[in-house]
């Protein structure tokens, strides 16, 4: 439905008021300044130039300055919590006036009203750029635009909260947010601080159960409940008050993702939920919820075994039923994200007459905090922003303040006044009045007695879950605690769990190496509440409305059948998406010409994943099925969908393909091509044929049993992933794919699910018994042993390089900058006592001062200065994020030059004095994404260096790519607006795969060169430590004689330049969004200090115009074959930051920060950057940003700048200007070190024009493409195809495929065929055929192979060869690689021959198979051991580790039975493997290194020499690791044969 179409449907008072502020630009809209003057040229900054080359940009260009300054100030502080959100408009109405007995609020009692609403859905923990599908609480904030004023219901999708008293909110949010020293992890609670806090704050126990349940990963905003959380009150017309909780229940039921699916979606489509909401509304499937209230009379307030004002408790529906009094519908998407979703602001204190507050201590503090937060983010006039304005009349005496919009006539702005203007109203006229409540008590910090009980309702919730919901909860807690490396944390929480349920605590403790309790901490009361399980909310009538169904096809599919099935599914308002081998026409059976029947696929197999759909359908067609079976990605689609418990439908040869791919005899399928019987087995629905007759029979009735294939398939889709589907977990160990927790299958078997997860005899007659040779418990099958003996948790030898304690390496890395920072540092310890910001010691920071008798909650008091300071300070913690480069990490180090060879070019001592060691700070970053986005997205990386020189700070604001998208800085707002999420819906996050970006670069051919670089492997680096840095712009160097040269700066890593592969990068985005920052910190803390060579390219002034490109053009490189790089120094990073915000977030760079000997050129991009960067820092950090410790120079600093917000420097004396009578702060002549500009002759006209050479855009793009290796070209083609396949405007992808033909004909043709672009018939221009060796990453391979800091995963299970493992680990550690033990549990894994009784040596695993993935490592090693290998071979996740590592081209090492496991997992005869147990020969085949045995003599031979052909296994394995990737697997088609 178009915007215009559904605006007519949704017109209401609020929509009409917003229209007054809405503009709709069209192609006839002419460009103007903000002050209305039409603009003739917005592409070129005004310069002095003769038109042949660039000249200096002019300050007077008010058009450019307005454009840049306005852009610099676009960011406002993000929300402290709920930063990541989306929203939509709708309406609310009540069914009748039945609520009149409780409230006089017309919005809840008048059925003739349609009240406009706006809902903002959000995650809590993550920053603005984080993913939608993380495990988290979801915000469900509603603004009702009532005729009596705005009512805000600031709800969540979970009915309880982590804390009881609002004074604890800063503590809790600090604990749940990324840890302050390194800003890790993003959008996740899987870290020490969160679990430390909730382990020491037992009132959180109930909420933790909810958040770790399936409720923490909802399928859609449209499929989750909302809860008001706090206790409010209702007051009726007679003044009688009742207590109330608000409940919102979705029409579609309450559904969740599975964890593996959620992780993958976080990487593959971080905007999944917001896109889902918009898609449903725009398709006319308007989300709907019932609105209910739970009511308790005042007389019954104390009649429960919990305090009804305690926000950590639910009101059980069996005791306090929900009365559904109305419904609300969302029926209009926003027109522009920022002014509506980002600027909408909610306050719990915004209520209307008939609704009031209770003494709920969390609500009392929220009422104070929310208003203060909006003042901080939006300013004092935030309620005048259109989205926040009420629709009813508003009048008061509030005035003035920033961005005041309302104009109030008259001379009166106070009350009382002589004219009676703005007088208070009366109750009869609808005035709000507080309910008169008799109060009695003392001023004290105390909570009522019932507030002190924390576990009964946590037990109630756990007891009420189905067995598979319990299993998911156990899996979630185990996953989270697996990521906590502080023993105190996971041991404490596993003990706390014993207060909730003994078997829960035992199972989790076994999984994470916690303390296994021998008896329950308290008895389980055994009570249940049906409404606490999601199953309770299944729709009464099955529906597939808005469900997304992928139709998987290849050439040769049955066209008529597909069209019939799609039409029937569409009639039930499901959406179907055709997925094929290319985003172009896929040919139907019998059509080999391409001119007949076919369907243009919506996406290719790589463009979308099964995670983004609710079901998969595979039609019939012999050739089509054959094509699917030979394509590893298509096979993975089916396996992954099955593992994620999604419905699968298949017909004829498609059913045969599904049967072959799953390989499970338990799955009954009809594969007989002459049979139209429908077979449904574990939600796999198949039939042999589907013709016209079948379609006629198949009148869609969504139910099991009817004859129709689609009817049965739709019924399975409608169930989402309910209990029947969960039986799939019983057979997961068979599937060699990535699908979901092996530990879940520990808790489920057959038709009978374990009711006692810790018991040893919970197996029913299910499918899992097929793999349990010893018929042990399902827990033993997955976790492998009886861990009841606490001694089994003993630690074993850890051969990873130990992290240096901070004080150990601090002494090695102290320099002048670190010493200056230490004057501002504090290091809290357990003896540090808590104080206010003004130094007074605090005796209680857990309870807001209340008036209470101590038995129950009373009202919180305004006078509590301690609570107010704590809350105010917290409300104002956010500053605006950077407009670009918001997501970053940093470290300290030092720089030094090798000698004084650069003195011939520059007089800057930092570049010429080898006796100096200059402190530096480097900030690495991504460009596009917001602060919470993932590290491994495809993007440019920032590489900004601050040199703290003795002459002042010098900033190189570089990137990892040597060119840029634009030539002139005036275009910077346009490129950034285009690459950022689209403004109407803030989608996509951290990606350029959208219409606006490709539209811009398609119409701006100067971007072509940069696009080649970003779409190459350079866009997804393996590590910050393995990427180059470039200054991008052309600077100048001036020597002691005053001679000037042009210069570009280069930084080349010691470890070589390496990248991820795309599937790997996508998965890491979800699995570990902090991958790069953690990698950097891990290397530094383990002593593997990252190092780069610093080089310069130099061009003499006389040679400026001697090239076929303009050397001042930032979209061009200086080819190294023409202008060599001179290495003049090196820099090392050797110290991590102590606190992320104060160092990494507040460090600020300016391209204009240079020191004597370094100057600027007329590079038009640099000229504008020099203006913009300083302006940006002022808006983010304030005018005194250079006084922040991380930004202060280490040399003396003196000028006459004064005052301004947060001034720190105290300058004595009465002089603050120049000239002055005392000559204080006098200028310094250049001869004494003063900075002086180079005296350059300038001539030309003031004009907006670019030089002739600036207008050539394709030669260097060709040069780059020609210079890539074959696999690098393949990756680039795939990347562009992936990105353009996500553009749904044909003008965009057709336009760009035409542009590509200017670079390379075959490139353009291949991409066009992949994305349904315009396939060219001839080149647009000849390819010049030139190459440049240094443009390929292979050019930078280290001269000597190294595996320093490489991460090697060792996959083991009980029965592994411990002597072999320890030998291999020692040798790898000697080469400074790190090894990580990955096992079936994060506890002791027993060696071959050891009893599973806790007494053996064994090794304690660093992580379990689910806790980490192969994506996070550089190589995988599988040792020998018969039982161990057998266990791995039957564990789906372990097998997937091997297959995925192979598909990602990583080195794999295996010995003996481990080599057999690898052979079976890969199933590729092309891979040669030695698994002969009596042979020590080394076989290396496509970086799979195997040998039959590795004993003591083998280890003696294997003195580590990293080389191929060596007799030693580890030497050969290390050599393959050192190569980073084995891309021959891709080139020879092996990687694509493996389903991963």
CSV table of C-alpha atoms in Angstrom, one decimal, residues 47-180:
chain,number,residue,atom,x,y,z
A,47,UNK,CA,38.1,28.6,-4.9
A,48,UNK,CA,40.8,30.8,-6.5
A,49,UNK,CA,41.7,28.8,-9.5
A,50,UNK,CA,42.6,29.2,-13.2
A,51,UNK,CA,40.5,26.2,-14.0
A,52,UNK,CA,43.3,23.9,-14.8
A,53,UNK,CA,44.0,22.6,-11.2
A,54,UNK,CA,42.8,23.0,-7.7
A,55,UNK,CA,43.3,26.3,-5.8
A,56,UNK,CA,42.7,27.2,-2.2
A,57,UNK,CA,39.1,27.1,-1.0
A,58,UNK,CA,37.7,30.4,0.2
A,59,UNK,CA,36.3,31.2,3.6
A,60,UNK,CA,33.7,33.5,2.1
A,61,UNK,CA,31.7,30.6,0.6
A,62,UNK,CA,28.6,30.9,2.8
A,63,UNK,CA,26.8,28.2,0.9
A,64,UNK,CA,29.6,25.6,1.5
A,65,UNK,CA,30.0,26.7,5.1
A,66,UNK,CA,26.3,26.5,5.8
A,67,UNK,CA,26.2,23.0,4.3
A,68,UNK,CA,29.2,21.7,6.2
A,69,UNK,CA,28.4,23.4,9.5
A,70,UNK,CA,24.8,22.2,9.4
A,71,UNK,CA,26.1,18.7,8.7
A,72,UNK,CA,28.6,18.8,11.5
A,73,UNK,CA,25.8,19.5,14.0
A,74,UNK,CA,23.3,16.8,12.9
A,75,UNK,CA,23.8,14.5,15.9
A,76,UNK,CA,22.1,14.7,19.2
A,77,UNK,CA,22.9,12.5,22.2
A,78,UNK,CA,21.4,9.0,21.9
A,79,UNK,CA,19.2,7.7,24.7
A,80,UNK,CA,21.1,6.3,27.6
A,81,UNK,CA,18.9,3.2,27.2
A,82,UNK,CA,16.5,2.3,24.5
A,83,UNK,CA,18.8,4.0,21.9
A,84,UNK,CA,18.0,1.5,19.2
A,85,UNK,CA,14.4,1.8,18.1
A,86,UNK,CA,11.7,2.2,15.5
A,87,UNK,CA,8.1,3.3,15.5
A,88,UNK,CA,4.8,3.7,13.8
A,89,UNK,CA,1.5,5.6,14.0
A,90,UNK,CA,-1.9,4.1,14.8
A,91,UNK,CA,-5.0,4.5,16.9
A,92,UNK,CA,-6.6,3.1,20.1
A,93,UNK,CA,-10.2,2.5,20.9
A,94,UNK,CA,-12.0,0.9,23.8
A,95,UNK,CA,-14.7,-1.8,23.2
A,96,UNK,CA,-17.2,-0.2,25.6
A,97,UNK,CA,-17.5,1.9,28.8
A,98,UNK,CA,-16.9,-1.0,31.1
A,99,UNK,CA,-13.8,0.6,32.7
A,100,UNK,CA,-16.0,3.5,34.0
A,101,UNK,CA,-16.2,1.7,37.3
A,102,UNK,CA,-12.5,2.2,37.7
A,103,UNK,CA,-11.6,5.4,35.9
A,104,UNK,CA,-13.0,8.6,34.6
A,105,UNK,CA,-10.4,8.9,31.8
A,106,UNK,CA,-12.3,9.2,28.6
A,107,UNK,CA,-9.5,7.5,26.6
A,108,UNK,CA,-10.3,4.3,28.6
A,109,UNK,CA,-14.1,4.7,28.8
A,110,UNK,CA,-15.4,6.4,25.6
A,111,UNK,CA,-16.0,3.9,22.8
A,112,UNK,CA,-16.9,6.6,20.3
A,113,UNK,CA,-13.3,7.9,20.4
A,114,UNK,CA,-10.4,6.8,18.1
A,115,UNK,CA,-7.3,8.1,20.0
A,116,UNK,CA,-4.2,8.6,17.8
A,117,UNK,CA,-1.2,6.8,19.1
A,118,UNK,CA,2.5,6.5,18.4
A,119,UNK,CA,4.5,3.4,19.5
A,120,UNK,CA,8.3,3.3,19.7
A,121,UNK,CA,9.7,-0.2,20.0
A,122,UNK,CA,13.3,-0.6,21.1
A,123,UNK,CA,16.1,-2.6,22.6
A,124,UNK,CA,17.4,-1.6,26.0
A,125,UNK,CA,21.1,-2.3,26.1
A,126,UNK,CA,22.6,-1.6,22.7
A,127,UNK,CA,23.6,1.7,21.2
A,128,UNK,CA,21.9,3.2,18.3
A,129,UNK,CA,23.6,1.1,15.7
A,130,UNK,CA,23.3,-2.3,17.4
A,131,UNK,CA,21.2,-5.2,16.0
A,132,UNK,CA,17.5,-5.7,16.4
A,133,UNK,CA,17.7,-9.4,17.3
A,134,UNK,CA,20.1,-9.3,20.2
A,135,UNK,CA,18.9,-11.0,23.5
A,136,UNK,CA,17.5,-8.1,25.4
A,137,UNK,CA,14.4,-6.5,26.9
A,138,UNK,CA,12.3,-4.6,24.3
A,139,UNK,CA,10.8,-1.2,24.9
A,140,UNK,CA,7.1,-0.8,24.1
A,141,UNK,CA,6.5,2.9,24.6
A,142,UNK,CA,3.1,4.3,23.7
A,143,UNK,CA,2.0,7.9,23.4
A,144,UNK,CA,-1.7,8.4,23.4
A,145,UNK,CA,-2.7,11.8,21.9
A,146,UNK,CA,-5.9,12.2,23.9
A,147,UNK,CA,-8.3,15.1,24.0
A,148,UNK,CA,-7.3,15.7,27.6
A,149,UNK,CA,-3.5,15.7,26.9
A,150,UNK,CA,-0.8,13.2,26.1
A,151,UNK,CA,-0.7,10.0,28.1
A,152,UNK,CA,2.6,8.1,27.9
A,153,UNK,CA,2.7,4.4,28.8
A,154,UNK,CA,6.4,3.6,28.9
A,155,UNK,CA,6.2,-0.1,28.7
A,156,UNK,CA,8.4,-3.1,28.0
A,157,UNK,CA,7.8,-6.6,26.5
A,158,UNK,CA,8.5,-8.1,29.9
A,159,UNK,CA,6.2,-7.4,32.9
A,160,UNK,CA,8.9,-7.1,35.6
A,161,UNK,CA,12.2,-5.2,36.0
A,162,UNK,CA,15.7,-5.8,37.3
A,163,UNK,CA,15.4,-3.4,40.3
A,164,UNK,CA,12.8,-2.3,42.8
A,165,UNK,CA,14.0,1.2,43.5
A,166,UNK,CA,14.9,3.8,40.9
A,167,UNK,CA,18.0,4.8,42.7
A,168,UNK,CA,19.6,1.6,41.5
A,169,UNK,CA,18.9,2.4,37.8
A,170,UNK,CA,22.3,4.0,37.1
A,171,UNK,CA,24.0,1.0,38.7
A,172,UNK,CA,22.0,-1.5,36.8
A,173,UNK,CA,22.4,0.2,33.4
A,174,UNK,CA,26.1,0.7,34.0
A,175,UNK,CA,26.4,-3.0,34.7
A,176,UNK,CA,24.4,-4.1,31.7
A,177,UNK,CA,26.0,-1.7,29.2
A,178,UNK,CA,29.4,-2.5,27.6
A,179,UNK,CA,32.2,-2.7,30.2
A,180,UNK,CA,33.6,0.8,30.7
